[in-house]
Amino acid sequence: MQVQIITGDQGTGKITRLHAIQAKLKGQGIEAPIMVGEHCTTPFFINQIADKAKAGEKQFLADDCTRFQIQAVMELKARGIHSGIPSDFVVHLVRQA
């Protein structure tokens, strides 16, 4: 699993970058909705990543992620092959400002 964390102060274009990633994927025929981290618990957030990866999706996009969600994603990544998530699965996270 690969993780890209987009950080910055409010109004610095973080969501614009995420939308650009989404548009690029759409141009390749890949639908990748943007999940809003602050609207869910950390366990639910991690389960969404795992479920999408195991369903064969290759990308996960999320905006307004809490530091706890990002920490949980990094812990999941650290598990490597034992996480059950393919190494080519890419997670794009925007950290809350």
PDB file of N, CA, C and O in Angstrom, residues 7-48:
ATOM      1  N   THR A   7      -0.883  17.979   2.835  1.00  0.00           N
ATOM      2  CA  THR A   7      -1.003  18.840   4.010  1.00  0.00           C
ATOM      3  C   THR A   7      -0.932  20.305   3.605  1.00  0.00           C
ATOM      4  O   THR A   7      -0.524  20.634   2.491  1.00  0.00           O
ATOM      5  N   GLY A   8      -1.295  21.158   4.532  1.00  0.00           N
ATOM      6  CA  GLY A   8      -1.190  22.595   4.302  1.00  0.00           C
ATOM      7  C   GLY A   8      -2.247  23.330   5.097  1.00  0.00           C
ATOM      8  O   GLY A   8      -3.189  22.735   5.629  1.00  0.00           O
ATOM      9  N   ASP A   9      -2.057  24.619   5.185  1.00  0.00           N
ATOM     10  CA  ASP A   9      -3.025  25.464   5.881  1.00  0.00           C
ATOM     11  C   ASP A   9      -4.306  25.563   5.076  1.00  0.00           C
ATOM     12  O   ASP A   9      -4.344  25.219   3.888  1.00  0.00           O
ATOM     13  N   GLN A  10      -5.332  26.082   5.720  1.00  0.00           N
ATOM     14  CA  GLN A  10      -6.616  26.269   5.049  1.00  0.00           C
ATOM     15  C   GLN A  10      -6.433  27.229   3.875  1.00  0.00           C
ATOM     16  O   GLN A  10      -5.731  28.232   3.972  1.00  0.00           O
ATOM     17  N   GLY A  11      -7.041  26.873   2.750  1.00  0.00           N
ATOM     18  CA  GLY A  11      -6.986  27.728   1.569  1.00  0.00           C
ATOM     19  C   GLY A  11      -5.716  27.598   0.747  1.00  0.00           C
ATOM     20  O   GLY A  11      -5.433  28.454  -0.091  1.00  0.00           O
ATOM     21  N   THR A  12      -4.948  26.514   0.943  1.00  0.00           N
ATOM     22  CA  THR A  12      -3.700  26.350   0.189  1.00  0.00           C
ATOM     23  C   THR A  12      -3.818  25.393  -0.993  1.00  0.00           C
ATOM     24  O   THR A  12      -2.815  25.057  -1.613  1.00  0.00           O
ATOM     25  N   GLY A  13      -5.027  24.934  -1.289  1.00  0.00           N
ATOM     26  CA  GLY A  13      -5.235  24.112  -2.474  1.00  0.00           C
ATOM     27  C   GLY A  13      -5.190  22.616  -2.251  1.00  0.00           C
ATOM     28  O   GLY A  13      -5.016  21.863  -3.216  1.00  0.00           O
ATOM     29  N   LYS A  14      -5.360  22.180  -1.018  1.00  0.00           N
ATOM     30  CA  LYS A  14      -5.305  20.738  -0.746  1.00  0.00           C
ATOM     31  C   LYS A  14      -6.423  20.002  -1.474  1.00  0.00           C
ATOM     32  O   LYS A  14      -6.167  19.001  -2.139  1.00  0.00           O
ATOM     33  N   ILE A  15      -7.645  20.469  -1.360  1.00  0.00           N
ATOM     34  CA  ILE A  15      -8.771  19.790  -2.018  1.00  0.00           C
ATOM     35  C   ILE A  15      -8.676  19.930  -3.534  1.00  0.00           C
ATOM     36  O   ILE A  15      -9.082  19.028  -4.270  1.00  0.00           O
ATOM     37  N   THR A  16      -8.087  21.017  -4.002  1.00  0.00           N
ATOM     38  CA  THR A  16      -7.871  21.187  -5.441  1.00  0.00           C
ATOM     39  C   THR A  16      -6.948  20.088  -5.957  1.00  0.00           C
ATOM     40  O   THR A  16      -7.187  19.509  -7.026  1.00  0.00           O
ATOM     41  N   ARG A  17      -5.903  19.771  -5.195  1.00  0.00           N
ATOM     42  CA  ARG A  17      -4.992  18.685  -5.588  1.00  0.00           C
ATOM     43  C   ARG A  17      -5.722  17.349  -5.602  1.00  0.00           C
ATOM     44  O   ARG A  17      -5.527  16.528  -6.504  1.00  0.00           O
ATOM     45  N   LEU A  18      -6.569  17.137  -4.586  1.00  0.00           N
ATOM     46  CA  LEU A  18      -7.324  15.884  -4.525  1.00  0.00           C
ATOM     47  C   LEU A  18      -8.294  15.768  -5.701  1.00  0.00           C
ATOM     48  O   LEU A  18      -8.421  14.715  -6.306  1.00  0.00           O
ATOM     49  N   HIS A  19      -8.954  16.876  -6.051  1.00  0.00           N
ATOM     50  CA  HIS A  19      -9.858  16.875  -7.203  1.00  0.00           C
ATOM     51  C   HIS A  19      -9.088  16.624  -8.502  1.00  0.00           C
ATOM     52  O   HIS A  19      -9.606  15.978  -9.417  1.00  0.00           O
ATOM     53  N   ALA A  20      -7.865  17.135  -8.592  1.00  0.00           N
ATOM     54  CA  ALA A  20      -7.040  16.895  -9.787  1.00  0.00           C
ATOM     55  C   ALA A  20      -6.699  15.405  -9.909  1.00  0.00           C
ATOM     56  O   ALA A  20      -6.719  14.845 -11.011  1.00  0.00           O
ATOM     57  N   ILE A  21      -6.401  14.767  -8.788  1.00  0.00           N
ATOM     58  CA  ILE A  21      -6.131  13.323  -8.795  1.00  0.00           C
ATOM     59  C   ILE A  21      -7.385  12.579  -9.237  1.00  0.00           C
ATOM     60  O   ILE A  21      -7.331  11.679 -10.070  1.00  0.00           O
ATOM     61  N   GLN A  22      -8.535  12.985  -8.697  1.00  0.00           N
ATOM     62  CA  GLN A  22      -9.808  12.360  -9.050  1.00  0.00           C
ATOM     63  C   GLN A  22     -10.097  12.520 -10.542  1.00  0.00           C
ATOM     64  O   GLN A  22     -10.516  11.575 -11.205  1.00  0.00           O
ATOM     65  N   ALA A  23      -9.856  13.719 -11.084  1.00  0.00           N
ATOM     66  CA  ALA A  23     -10.103  13.975 -12.504  1.00  0.00           C
ATOM     67  C   ALA A  23      -9.183  13.138 -13.386  1.00  0.00           C
ATOM     68  O   ALA A  23      -9.607  12.609 -14.420  1.00  0.00           O
ATOM     69  N   LYS A  24      -7.925  13.005 -12.975  1.00  0.00           N
ATOM     70  CA  LYS A  24      -6.976  12.193 -13.736  1.00  0.00           C
ATOM     71  C   LYS A  24      -7.442  10.731 -13.768  1.00  0.00           C
ATOM     72  O   LYS A  24      -7.403  10.083 -14.816  1.00  0.00           O
ATOM     73  N   LEU A  25      -7.886  10.241 -12.627  1.00  0.00           N
ATOM     74  CA  LEU A  25      -8.386   8.864 -12.567  1.00  0.00           C
ATOM     75  C   LEU A  25      -9.630   8.695 -13.427  1.00  0.00           C
ATOM     76  O   LEU A  25      -9.764   7.702 -14.143  1.00  0.00           O
ATOM     77  N   LYS A  26     -10.519   9.689 -13.377  1.00  0.00           N
ATOM     78  CA  LYS A  26     -11.743   9.623 -14.186  1.00  0.00           C
ATOM     79  C   LYS A  26     -11.398   9.573 -15.673  1.00  0.00           C
ATOM     80  O   LYS A  26     -12.039   8.860 -16.448  1.00  0.00           O
ATOM     81  N   GLY A  27     -10.364  10.320 -16.070  1.00  0.00           N
ATOM     82  CA  GLY A  27      -9.902  10.296 -17.450  1.00  0.00           C
ATOM     83  C   GLY A  27      -9.384   8.929 -17.868  1.00  0.00           C
ATOM     84  O   GLY A  27      -9.353   8.604 -19.048  1.00  0.00           O
ATOM     85  N   GLN A  28      -8.989   8.125 -16.893  1.00  0.00           N
ATOM     86  CA  GLN A  28      -8.515   6.763 -17.150  1.00  0.00           C
ATOM     87  C   GLN A  28      -9.650   5.745 -17.003  1.00  0.00           C
ATOM     88  O   GLN A  28      -9.421   4.537 -17.054  1.00  0.00           O
ATOM     89  N   GLY A  29     -10.862   6.270 -16.774  1.00  0.00           N
ATOM     90  CA  GLY A  29     -12.017   5.392 -16.628  1.00  0.00           C
ATOM     91  C   GLY A  29     -12.195   4.811 -15.234  1.00  0.00           C
ATOM     92  O   GLY A  29     -12.911   3.839 -15.052  1.00  0.00           O
ATOM     93  N   ILE A  30     -11.542   5.427 -14.259  1.00  0.00           N
ATOM     94  CA  ILE A  30     -11.605   4.934 -12.883  1.00  0.00           C
ATOM     95  C   ILE A  30     -12.426   5.900 -12.032  1.00  0.00           C
ATOM     96  O   ILE A  30     -12.076   7.069 -11.906  1.00  0.00           O
ATOM     97  N   GLU A  31     -13.510   5.401 -11.478  1.00  0.00           N
ATOM     98  CA  GLU A  31     -14.319   6.205 -10.566  1.00  0.00           C
ATOM     99  C   GLU A  31     -13.708   6.119  -9.172  1.00  0.00           C
ATOM    100  O   GLU A  31     -13.486   5.019  -8.662  1.00  0.00           O
ATOM    101  N   ALA A  32     -13.428   7.266  -8.575  1.00  0.00           N
ATOM    102  CA  ALA A  32     -12.836   7.294  -7.240  1.00  0.00           C
ATOM    103  C   ALA A  32     -13.507   8.403  -6.435  1.00  0.00           C
ATOM    104  O   ALA A  32     -13.085   9.556  -6.483  1.00  0.00           O
ATOM    105  N   PRO A  33     -14.577   8.059  -5.711  1.00  0.00           N
ATOM    106  CA  PRO A  33     -15.239   9.074  -4.899  1.00  0.00           C
ATOM    107  C   PRO A  33     -14.327   9.569  -3.775  1.00  0.00           C
ATOM    108  O   PRO A  33     -13.403   8.857  -3.363  1.00  0.00           O
ATOM    109  N   ILE A  34     -14.591  10.761  -3.309  1.00  0.00           N
ATOM    110  CA  ILE A  34     -13.814  11.337  -2.211  1.00  0.00           C
ATOM    111  C   ILE A  34     -14.603  11.166  -0.915  1.00  0.00           C
ATOM    112  O   ILE A  34     -15.706  11.681  -0.768  1.00  0.00           O
ATOM    113  N   MET A  35     -14.010  10.431   0.001  1.00  0.00           N
ATOM    114  CA  MET A  35     -14.613  10.246   1.318  1.00  0.00           C
ATOM    115  C   MET A  35     -14.202  11.414   2.210  1.00  0.00           C
ATOM    116  O   MET A  35     -13.100  11.949   2.059  1.00  0.00           O
ATOM    117  N   VAL A  36     -15.062  11.807   3.133  1.00  0.00           N
ATOM    118  CA  VAL A  36     -14.739  12.886   4.068  1.00  0.00           C
ATOM    119  C   VAL A  36     -14.452  12.245   5.423  1.00  0.00           C
ATOM    120  O   VAL A  36     -15.353  11.715   6.080  1.00  0.00           O
ATOM    121  N   GLY A  37     -13.199  12.310   5.814  1.00  0.00           N
ATOM    122  CA  GLY A  37     -12.761  11.651   7.032  1.00  0.00           C
ATOM    123  C   GLY A  37     -13.472  12.111   8.285  1.00  0.00           C
ATOM    124  O   GLY A  37     -13.801  11.294   9.154  1.00  0.00           O
ATOM    125  N   GLU A  38     -13.717  13.402   8.384  1.00  0.00           N
ATOM    126  CA  GLU A  38     -14.329  13.919   9.607  1.00  0.00           C
ATOM    127  C   GLU A  38     -15.771  13.444   9.786  1.00  0.00           C
ATOM    128  O   GLU A  38     -16.339  13.607  10.859  1.00  0.00           O
ATOM    129  N   HIS A  39     -16.356  12.829   8.771  1.00  0.00           N
ATOM    130  CA  HIS A  39     -17.731  12.340   8.857  1.00  0.00           C
ATOM    131  C   HIS A  39     -17.827  10.898   9.347  1.00  0.00           C
ATOM    132  O   HIS A  39     -18.921  10.329   9.355  1.00  0.00           O
ATOM    133  N   CYS A  40     -16.696  10.290   9.722  1.00  0.00           N
ATOM    134  CA  CYS A  40     -16.751   8.895  10.163  1.00  0.00           C
ATOM    135  C   CYS A  40     -15.716   8.624  11.249  1.00  0.00           C
ATOM    136  O   CYS A  40     -14.767   9.380  11.424  1.00  0.00           O
ATOM    137  N   THR A  41     -15.908   7.526  11.933  1.00  0.00           N
ATOM    138  CA  THR A  41     -14.953   7.129  12.964  1.00  0.00           C
ATOM    139  C   THR A  41     -13.697   6.557  12.313  1.00  0.00           C
ATOM    140  O   THR A  41     -13.720   6.133  11.159  1.00  0.00           O
ATOM    141  N   THR A  42     -12.633   6.507  13.076  1.00  0.00           N
ATOM    142  CA  THR A  42     -11.383   5.953  12.555  1.00  0.00           C
ATOM    143  C   THR A  42     -11.524   4.473  12.191  1.00  0.00           C
ATOM    144  O   THR A  42     -11.079   4.068  11.107  1.00  0.00           O
ATOM    145  N   PRO A  43     -12.150   3.631  13.028  1.00  0.00           N
ATOM    146  CA  PRO A  43     -12.301   2.227  12.617  1.00  0.00           C
ATOM    147  C   PRO A  43     -13.104   2.066  11.326  1.00  0.00           C
ATOM    148  O   PRO A  43     -12.747   1.255  10.459  1.00  0.00           O
ATOM    149  N   PHE A  44     -14.175   2.839  11.169  1.00  0.00           N
ATOM    150  CA  PHE A  44     -14.963   2.771   9.938  1.00  0.00           C
ATOM    151  C   PHE A  44     -14.110   3.208   8.752  1.00  0.00           C
ATOM    152  O   PHE A  44     -14.145   2.589   7.676  1.00  0.00           O
ATOM    153  N   PHE A  45     -13.328   4.263   8.913  1.00  0.00           N
ATOM    154  CA  PHE A  45     -12.455   4.788   7.870  1.00  0.00           C
ATOM    155  C   PHE A  45     -11.475   3.707   7.403  1.00  0.00           C
ATOM    156  O   PHE A  45     -11.331   3.457   6.202  1.00  0.00           O
ATOM    157  N   ILE A  46     -10.826   3.048   8.350  1.00  0.00           N
ATOM    158  CA  ILE A  46      -9.864   1.990   8.015  1.00  0.00           C
ATOM    159  C   ILE A  46     -10.569   0.816   7.336  1.00  0.00           C
ATOM    160  O   ILE A  46     -10.050   0.241   6.371  1.00  0.00           O
ATOM    161  N   ASN A  47     -11.760   0.476   7.808  1.00  0.00           N
ATOM    162  CA  ASN A  47     -12.515  -0.611   7.168  1.00  0.00           C
ATOM    163  C   ASN A  47     -12.878  -0.270   5.735  1.00  0.00           C
ATOM    164  O   ASN A  47     -12.872  -1.152   4.864  1.00  0.00           O
ATOM    165  N   GLN A  48     -13.181   0.998   5.458  1.00  0.00           N
ATOM    166  CA  GLN A  48     -13.488   1.414   4.090  1.00  0.00           C
ATOM    167  C   GLN A  48     -12.280   1.217   3.183  1.00  0.00           C
ATOM    168  O   GLN A  48     -12.415   0.739   2.056  1.00  0.00           O
TER     169      GLN A  48
END
